[in-house]
mmCIF file of N, CA and C in Angstrom:
data_model
loop_
_atom_site.group_PDB
_atom_site.id
_atom_site.type_symbol
_atom_site.label_atom_id
_atom_site.label_comp_id
_atom_site.label_asym_id
_atom_site.label_seq_id
_atom_site.Cartn_x
_atom_site.Cartn_y
_atom_site.Cartn_z
ATOM 1 N N VAL A 1 0.523 -1.078 0.321
ATOM 2 C CA VAL A 1 0.145 0.226 -0.762
ATOM 3 C C VAL A 1 0.749 1.321 0.166
ATOM 4 N N GLU A 2 2.320 1.408 1.016
ATOM 5 C CA GLU A 2 2.659 2.512 1.043
ATOM 6 C C GLU A 2 3.367 2.379 -0.223
ATOM 7 N N LYS A 3 4.635 1.957 -1.005
ATOM 8 C CA LYS A 3 4.795 2.095 -1.756
ATOM 9 C C LYS A 3 3.586 2.313 -3.220
ATOM 10 N N GLU A 4 2.981 1.391 -3.385
ATOM 11 C CA GLU A 4 1.691 1.712 -5.012
ATOM 12 C C GLU A 4 0.780 3.012 -4.266
ATOM 13 N N THR A 5 0.454 3.840 -3.292
ATOM 14 C CA THR A 5 0.119 4.627 -3.282
ATOM 15 C C THR A 5 0.685 6.676 -2.273
ATOM 16 N N GLY A 6 2.120 6.006 -1.923
ATOM 17 C CA GLY A 6 2.347 7.001 -1.400
ATOM 18 C C GLY A 6 1.754 6.996 0.689
ATOM 19 N N MET A 7 1.032 6.409 0.826
ATOM 20 C CA MET A 7 -0.169 6.872 1.821
ATOM 21 C C MET A 7 1.077 5.685 3.208
ATOM 22 N N ARG A 8 0.450 6.184 4.199
ATOM 23 C CA ARG A 8 0.933 5.831 5.570
ATOM 24 C C ARG A 8 0.284 4.833 5.721
ATOM 25 N N CYS A 9 0.876 3.440 6.156
ATOM 26 C CA CYS A 9 -0.295 2.762 6.897
ATOM 27 C C CYS A 9 0.188 2.169 8.410
ATOM 28 N N CYS A 10 -0.706 1.238 9.004
ATOM 29 C CA CYS A 10 -0.821 0.382 9.797
ATOM 30 C C CYS A 10 -1.306 -0.677 9.870
ATOM 31 N N VAL A 11 -0.812 -1.689 10.782
ATOM 32 C CA VAL A 11 -1.574 -3.298 10.401
ATOM 33 C C VAL A 11 -2.600 -3.810 11.655
ATOM 34 N N VAL A 12 -2.908 -4.106 11.601
ATOM 35 C CA VAL A 12 -3.974 -4.446 12.105
ATOM 36 C C VAL A 12 -4.258 -6.345 12.063
ATOM 37 N N TYR A 13 -4.109 -7.186 12.104
ATOM 38 C CA TYR A 13 -4.774 -8.044 12.377
ATOM 39 C C TYR A 13 -4.229 -9.353 13.645
ATOM 40 N N GLY A 14 -4.923 -10.791 13.677
ATOM 41 C CA GLY A 14 -5.333 -11.148 14.543
ATOM 42 C C GLY A 14 -4.992 -12.303 15.373
ATOM 43 N N SER A 15 -3.207 -12.321 14.741
ATOM 44 C CA SER A 15 -1.897 -12.925 15.660
ATOM 45 C C SER A 15 -1.113 -11.722 15.858
ATOM 46 N N LEU A 16 -0.945 -10.647 15.347
ATOM 47 C CA LEU A 16 -0.297 -9.945 16.124
ATOM 48 C C LEU A 16 -0.165 -9.705 18.007
ATOM 49 N N PRO A 17 0.095 -9.910 18.847
ATOM 50 C CA PRO A 17 0.146 -9.410 20.382
ATOM 51 C C PRO A 17 -0.933 -8.289 20.539
ATOM 52 N N PRO A 18 -1.862 -8.409 21.594
ATOM 53 C CA PRO A 18 -2.151 -7.365 21.447
ATOM 54 C C PRO A 18 -1.876 -6.269 21.836
ATOM 55 N N GLU A 19 -0.472 -6.400 22.438
ATOM 56 C CA GLU A 19 0.018 -4.961 22.715
ATOM 57 C C GLU A 19 -0.247 -4.073 21.450
ATOM 58 N N ALA A 20 0.315 -5.371 20.316
ATOM 59 C CA ALA A 20 0.793 -4.251 19.081
ATOM 60 C C ALA A 20 -0.254 -3.806 18.445
ATOM 61 N N ARG A 21 -1.170 -4.151 17.666
ATOM 62 C CA ARG A 21 -1.958 -4.251 17.562
ATOM 63 C C ARG A 21 -3.341 -2.816 18.225
ATOM 64 N N SER A 22 -2.589 -2.828 19.171
ATOM 65 C CA SER A 22 -3.149 -1.688 20.470
ATOM 66 C C SER A 22 -2.543 -0.695 19.820
ATOM 67 N N ARG A 23 -1.281 -0.587 20.023
ATOM 68 C CA ARG A 23 -0.735 0.976 19.489
ATOM 69 C C ARG A 23 -0.292 1.129 18.184
ATOM 70 N N GLN A 24 -1.027 -0.265 16.837
ATOM 71 C CA GLN A 24 -1.429 0.787 16.010
ATOM 72 C C GLN A 24 -2.768 1.391 15.437
ATOM 73 N N ALA A 25 -3.591 1.264 16.156
ATOM 74 C CA ALA A 25 -4.645 1.559 17.015
ATOM 75 C C ALA A 25 -4.081 2.728 17.245
ATOM 76 N N THR A 26 -3.436 2.845 18.608
ATOM 77 C CA THR A 26 -3.337 4.468 18.594
ATOM 78 C C THR A 26 -2.337 5.004 17.442
ATOM 79 N N LEU A 27 -1.423 4.582 16.780
ATOM 80 C CA LEU A 27 -1.175 5.591 15.455
ATOM 81 C C LEU A 27 -1.955 5.521 15.041
ATOM 82 N N PHE A 28 -2.705 4.610 14.179
ATOM 83 C CA PHE A 28 -3.798 5.304 13.107
ATOM 84 C C PHE A 28 -5.388 6.466 13.884
ATOM 85 N N ASN A 29 -5.627 6.215 15.003
ATOM 86 C CA ASN A 29 -6.421 7.614 15.650
ATOM 87 C C ASN A 29 -5.834 8.310 15.472
ATOM 88 N N GLN A 30 -4.407 8.374 15.893
ATOM 89 C CA GLN A 30 -3.907 10.124 16.099
ATOM 90 C C GLN A 30 -3.678 10.649 15.216
ATOM 91 N N PRO A 31 -4.174 12.230 15.448
ATOM 92 C CA PRO A 31 -3.947 12.895 14.902
ATOM 93 C C PRO A 31 -2.714 13.190 14.194
ATOM 94 N N GLY A 32 -1.998 14.243 12.540
ATOM 95 C CA GLY A 32 -0.740 13.973 12.989
ATOM 96 C C GLY A 32 0.139 13.510 13.230
ATOM 97 N N SER A 33 0.145 11.815 13.435
ATOM 98 C CA SER A 33 0.939 10.812 13.393
ATOM 99 C C SER A 33 1.351 10.382 11.975
ATOM 100 N N GLY A 34 0.894 10.650 10.734
ATOM 101 C CA GLY A 34 1.135 10.471 9.230
ATOM 102 C C GLY A 34 0.578 9.186 8.935
ATOM 103 N N PHE A 35 -0.034 8.854 9.680
ATOM 104 C CA PHE A 35 -0.757 7.639 8.745
ATOM 105 C C PHE A 35 -1.887 7.743 8.183
ATOM 106 N N ASP A 36 -1.878 6.794 7.202
ATOM 107 C CA ASP A 36 -3.497 7.611 6.447
ATOM 108 C C ASP A 36 -4.209 6.381 6.483
ATOM 109 N N VAL A 37 -3.564 5.073 6.243
ATOM 110 C CA VAL A 37 -4.294 4.439 6.112
ATOM 111 C C VAL A 37 -3.914 2.701 7.169
ATOM 112 N N LEU A 38 -5.877 1.842 7.391
ATOM 113 C CA LEU A 38 -5.695 0.962 8.030
ATOM 114 C C LEU A 38 -5.487 -0.143 7.952
ATOM 115 N N VAL A 39 -4.628 -1.276 7.701
ATOM 116 C CA VAL A 39 -4.183 -2.387 6.775
ATOM 117 C C VAL A 39 -4.940 -2.783 7.733
ATOM 118 N N ALA A 40 -6.276 -4.090 7.293
ATOM 119 C CA ALA A 40 -6.637 -4.902 8.648
ATOM 120 C C ALA A 40 -7.169 -6.286 7.671
ATOM 121 N N SER A 41 -6.891 -7.050 9.515
ATOM 122 C CA SER A 41 -8.046 -8.728 9.272
ATOM 123 C C SER A 41 -9.755 -8.105 10.227
ATOM 124 N N ASP A 42 -10.315 -8.838 10.114
ATOM 125 C CA ASP A 42 -11.573 -8.693 10.657
ATOM 126 C C ASP A 42 -11.391 -8.828 12.136
ATOM 127 N N ALA A 43 -10.610 -8.287 12.410
ATOM 128 C CA ALA A 43 -9.053 -7.988 13.634
ATOM 129 C C ALA A 43 -10.483 -6.538 14.351
ATOM 130 N N ILE A 44 -10.339 -5.693 13.631
ATOM 131 C CA ILE A 44 -10.712 -4.429 13.549
ATOM 132 C C ILE A 44 -12.271 -4.463 14.256
ATOM 133 N N GLY A 45 -13.380 -5.454 14.558
ATOM 134 C CA GLY A 45 -13.913 -5.750 14.354
ATOM 135 C C GLY A 45 -14.428 -6.332 15.843
ATOM 136 N N MET A 46 -13.170 -6.597 17.024
ATOM 137 C CA MET A 46 -13.586 -6.733 18.199
ATOM 138 C C MET A 46 -13.281 -6.022 18.874
ATOM 139 N N GLY A 47 -13.214 -5.266 19.786
ATOM 140 C CA GLY A 47 -13.051 -3.781 20.529
ATOM 141 C C GLY A 47 -11.817 -3.119 20.056
ATOM 142 N N LEU A 48 -12.133 -2.752 19.081
ATOM 143 C CA LEU A 48 -11.082 -1.204 18.868
ATOM 144 C C LEU A 48 -11.339 -0.300 18.498
ATOM 145 N N ASN A 49 -11.220 0.803 19.018
ATOM 146 C CA ASN A 49 -12.152 1.951 18.840
ATOM 147 C C ASN A 49 -11.781 2.727 17.447
ATOM 148 N N LEU A 50 -11.915 2.687 16.572
ATOM 149 C CA LEU A 50 -10.725 3.192 15.647
ATOM 150 C C LEU A 50 -11.817 4.626 14.626
ATOM 151 N N ASN A 51 -10.735 5.799 14.376
ATOM 152 C CA ASN A 51 -11.388 6.368 12.778
ATOM 153 C C ASN A 51 -11.916 5.891 12.126
ATOM 154 N N ILE A 52 -12.596 5.279 11.518
ATOM 155 C CA ILE A 52 -12.566 5.041 9.932
ATOM 156 C C ILE A 52 -13.402 5.579 9.500
ATOM 157 N N GLY A 53 -13.452 6.106 8.056
ATOM 158 C CA GLY A 53 -14.742 6.850 7.290
ATOM 159 C C GLY A 53 -15.080 5.397 6.324
ATOM 160 N N ARG A 54 -14.458 4.872 6.609
ATOM 161 C CA ARG A 54 -14.460 3.816 5.103
ATOM 162 C C ARG A 54 -14.529 1.717 5.348
ATOM 163 N N VAL A 55 -14.543 1.056 5.088
ATOM 164 C CA VAL A 55 -14.045 0.032 5.445
ATOM 165 C C VAL A 55 -14.440 -0.052 3.964
ATOM 166 N N VAL A 56 -13.317 -1.396 3.327
ATOM 167 C CA VAL A 56 -13.461 -1.612 2.271
ATOM 168 C C VAL A 56 -13.066 -2.859 2.236
ATOM 169 N N PHE A 57 -13.728 -4.073 1.695
ATOM 170 C CA PHE A 57 -13.784 -5.133 2.224
ATOM 171 C C PHE A 57 -12.326 -5.769 0.589
ATOM 172 N N THR A 58 -11.315 -6.242 1.346
ATOM 173 C CA THR A 58 -10.828 -6.516 -0.189
ATOM 174 C C THR A 58 -11.343 -8.771 -0.817
ATOM 175 N N ARG A 59 -11.867 -9.001 -0.043
ATOM 176 C CA ARG A 59 -12.099 -10.860 -0.309
ATOM 177 C C ARG A 59 -13.269 -10.628 1.204
ATOM 178 N N MET A 60 -14.755 -12.054 0.995
ATOM 179 C CA MET A 60 -14.897 -11.805 1.686
ATOM 180 C C MET A 60 -14.998 -13.290 2.365
ATOM 181 N N GLU A 61 -13.921 -13.880 2.855
ATOM 182 C CA GLU A 61 -13.156 -14.801 3.532
ATOM 183 C C GLU A 61 -12.428 -14.586 4.570
ATOM 184 N N LYS A 62 -12.342 -15.627 5.500
ATOM 185 C CA LYS A 62 -11.592 -15.470 6.368
ATOM 186 C C LYS A 62 -10.973 -17.268 7.351
ATOM 187 N N PHE A 63 -9.237 -16.905 7.453
ATOM 188 C CA PHE A 63 -9.547 -18.916 8.272
ATOM 189 C C PHE A 63 -9.518 -18.137 9.705
ATOM 190 N N ASP A 64 -10.261 -19.735 9.640
ATOM 191 C CA ASP A 64 -11.446 -19.550 10.987
ATOM 192 C C ASP A 64 -10.512 -20.862 11.815
ATOM 193 N N GLY A 65 -8.811 -20.599 11.984
ATOM 194 C CA GLY A 65 -8.607 -21.552 12.209
ATOM 195 C C GLY A 65 -8.238 -23.880 11.543
ATOM 196 N N GLU A 66 -8.637 -23.469 11.457
ATOM 197 C CA GLU A 66 -8.771 -24.947 10.572
ATOM 198 C C GLU A 66 -9.085 -24.694 9.311
ATOM 199 N N ALA A 67 -10.173 -23.673 8.895
ATOM 200 C CA ALA A 67 -10.250 -23.933 6.872
ATOM 201 C C ALA A 67 -10.244 -22.414 6.936
ATOM 202 N N THR A 68 -10.807 -22.134 5.102
ATOM 203 C CA THR A 68 -11.073 -20.746 4.692
ATOM 204 C C THR A 68 -12.641 -20.710 4.616
ATOM 205 N N ARG A 69 -12.696 -20.104 4.839
ATOM 206 C CA ARG A 69 -14.644 -19.913 5.167
ATOM 207 C C ARG A 69 -14.782 -18.384 4.348
ATOM 208 N N ARG A 70 -16.326 -18.173 4.210
ATOM 209 C CA ARG A 70 -16.900 -17.402 3.061
ATOM 210 C C ARG A 70 -17.170 -15.667 4.812
ATOM 211 N N LEU A 71 -16.745 -15.156 5.236
ATOM 212 C CA LEU A 71 -17.198 -14.474 6.573
ATOM 213 C C LEU A 71 -18.945 -15.153 6.670
ATOM 214 N N LEU A 72 -20.140 -14.498 7.782
ATOM 215 C CA LEU A 72 -20.733 -14.882 8.049
ATOM 216 C C LEU A 72 -21.491 -13.171 8.153
ATOM 217 N N PRO A 73 -23.023 -13.223 7.285
ATOM 218 C CA PRO A 73 -23.272 -11.867 7.352
ATOM 219 C C PRO A 73 -22.987 -11.446 8.943
ATOM 220 N N ALA A 74 -23.510 -11.596 9.319
ATOM 221 C CA ALA A 74 -23.142 -10.595 11.210
ATOM 222 C C ALA A 74 -22.193 -10.399 10.746
ATOM 223 N N GLU A 75 -20.484 -11.730 10.653
ATOM 224 C CA GLU A 75 -19.473 -10.917 10.692
ATOM 225 C C GLU A 75 -18.786 -9.810 10.504
ATOM 226 N N ALA A 76 -19.432 -10.010 8.265
ATOM 227 C CA ALA A 76 -19.675 -8.636 7.791
ATOM 228 C C ALA A 76 -20.283 -7.397 7.900
ATOM 229 N N LEU A 77 -20.821 -7.407 8.584
ATOM 230 C CA LEU A 77 -21.179 -5.995 9.373
ATOM 231 C C LEU A 77 -20.779 -5.618 10.559
ATOM 232 N N GLN A 78 -20.354 -6.280 11.035
ATOM 233 C CA GLN A 78 -19.849 -6.620 12.951
ATOM 234 C C GLN A 78 -18.127 -5.410 12.458
ATOM 235 N N ILE A 79 -17.926 -6.540 11.715
ATOM 236 C CA ILE A 79 -16.439 -5.224 10.526
ATOM 237 C C ILE A 79 -17.076 -5.029 9.818
ATOM 238 N N GLY A 80 -17.902 -3.870 9.344
ATOM 239 C CA GLY A 80 -18.326 -2.585 8.764
ATOM 240 C C GLY A 80 -19.078 -1.758 9.285
ATOM 241 N N GLY A 81 -18.956 -2.391 10.470
ATOM 242 C CA GLY A 81 -19.693 -1.398 11.468
ATOM 243 C C GLY A 81 -18.397 -0.871 11.574
ATOM 244 N N ARG A 82 -17.261 -0.930 12.198
ATOM 245 C CA ARG A 82 -15.777 -0.034 12.873
ATOM 246 C C ARG A 82 -16.451 0.732 11.779
ATOM 247 N N ALA A 83 -16.851 1.098 10.955
ATOM 248 C CA ALA A 83 -17.067 2.287 9.870
ATOM 249 C C ALA A 83 -18.092 3.432 10.815
ATOM 250 N N GLY A 84 -17.972 4.838 10.829
ATOM 251 C CA GLY A 84 -19.207 6.063 11.442
ATOM 252 C C GLY A 84 -18.996 5.784 12.811
ATOM 253 N N ARG A 85 -18.653 5.401 13.378
ATOM 254 C CA ARG A 85 -18.956 5.351 15.111
ATOM 255 C C ARG A 85 -19.276 6.433 15.778
ATOM 256 N N PHE A 86 -20.507 6.911 17.306
ATOM 257 C CA PHE A 86 -20.551 7.485 17.867
ATOM 258 C C PHE A 86 -19.199 8.152 17.798
ATOM 259 N N GLY A 87 -18.248 9.170 19.146
ATOM 260 C CA GLY A 87 -17.773 9.642 19.037
ATOM 261 C C GLY A 87 -16.478 9.812 18.227
ATOM 262 N N THR A 88 -16.072 9.406 17.479
ATOM 263 C CA THR A 88 -15.154 9.450 16.743
ATOM 264 C C THR A 88 -15.002 10.683 14.772
ATOM 265 N N ALA A 89 -14.008 10.899 14.702
ATOM 266 C CA ALA A 89 -14.176 11.459 13.919
ATOM 267 C C ALA A 89 -14.635 11.156 12.202
ATOM 268 N N PHE A 90 -15.536 10.607 12.328
ATOM 269 C CA PHE A 90 -16.177 10.098 11.379
ATOM 270 C C PHE A 90 -17.642 8.937 11.711
ATOM 271 N N PRO A 91 -18.415 10.271 12.637
ATOM 272 C CA PRO A 91 -19.515 9.953 13.129
ATOM 273 C C PRO A 91 -20.636 9.110 12.081
ATOM 274 N N GLU A 92 -20.775 9.056 10.634
ATOM 275 C CA GLU A 92 -21.337 8.963 10.144
ATOM 276 C C GLU A 92 -21.255 8.227 9.228
ATOM 277 N N GLY A 93 -19.638 8.068 8.818
ATOM 278 C CA GLY A 93 -18.984 7.303 7.931
ATOM 279 C C GLY A 93 -19.038 7.669 7.395
#
């Protein structure tokens, strides 16, 4: 992403240690940090408060620990719901 767009990105995915996920979220949320994009797995749908204006899915599949499967509608809604959150910089998404 950085090479192709020139935008700096933070990364959050499930197997990152919780402290690293939290630090990446803090960097992304911090005004003036210079980070423009968050590249993430479905891990963003679980307890991170993020200033996200738009969620773009590149795949509707996930590895669930045993096999790759399609996201359930409720999972897609949970992940997509990270955009436009009350109390963030993007209350309407």
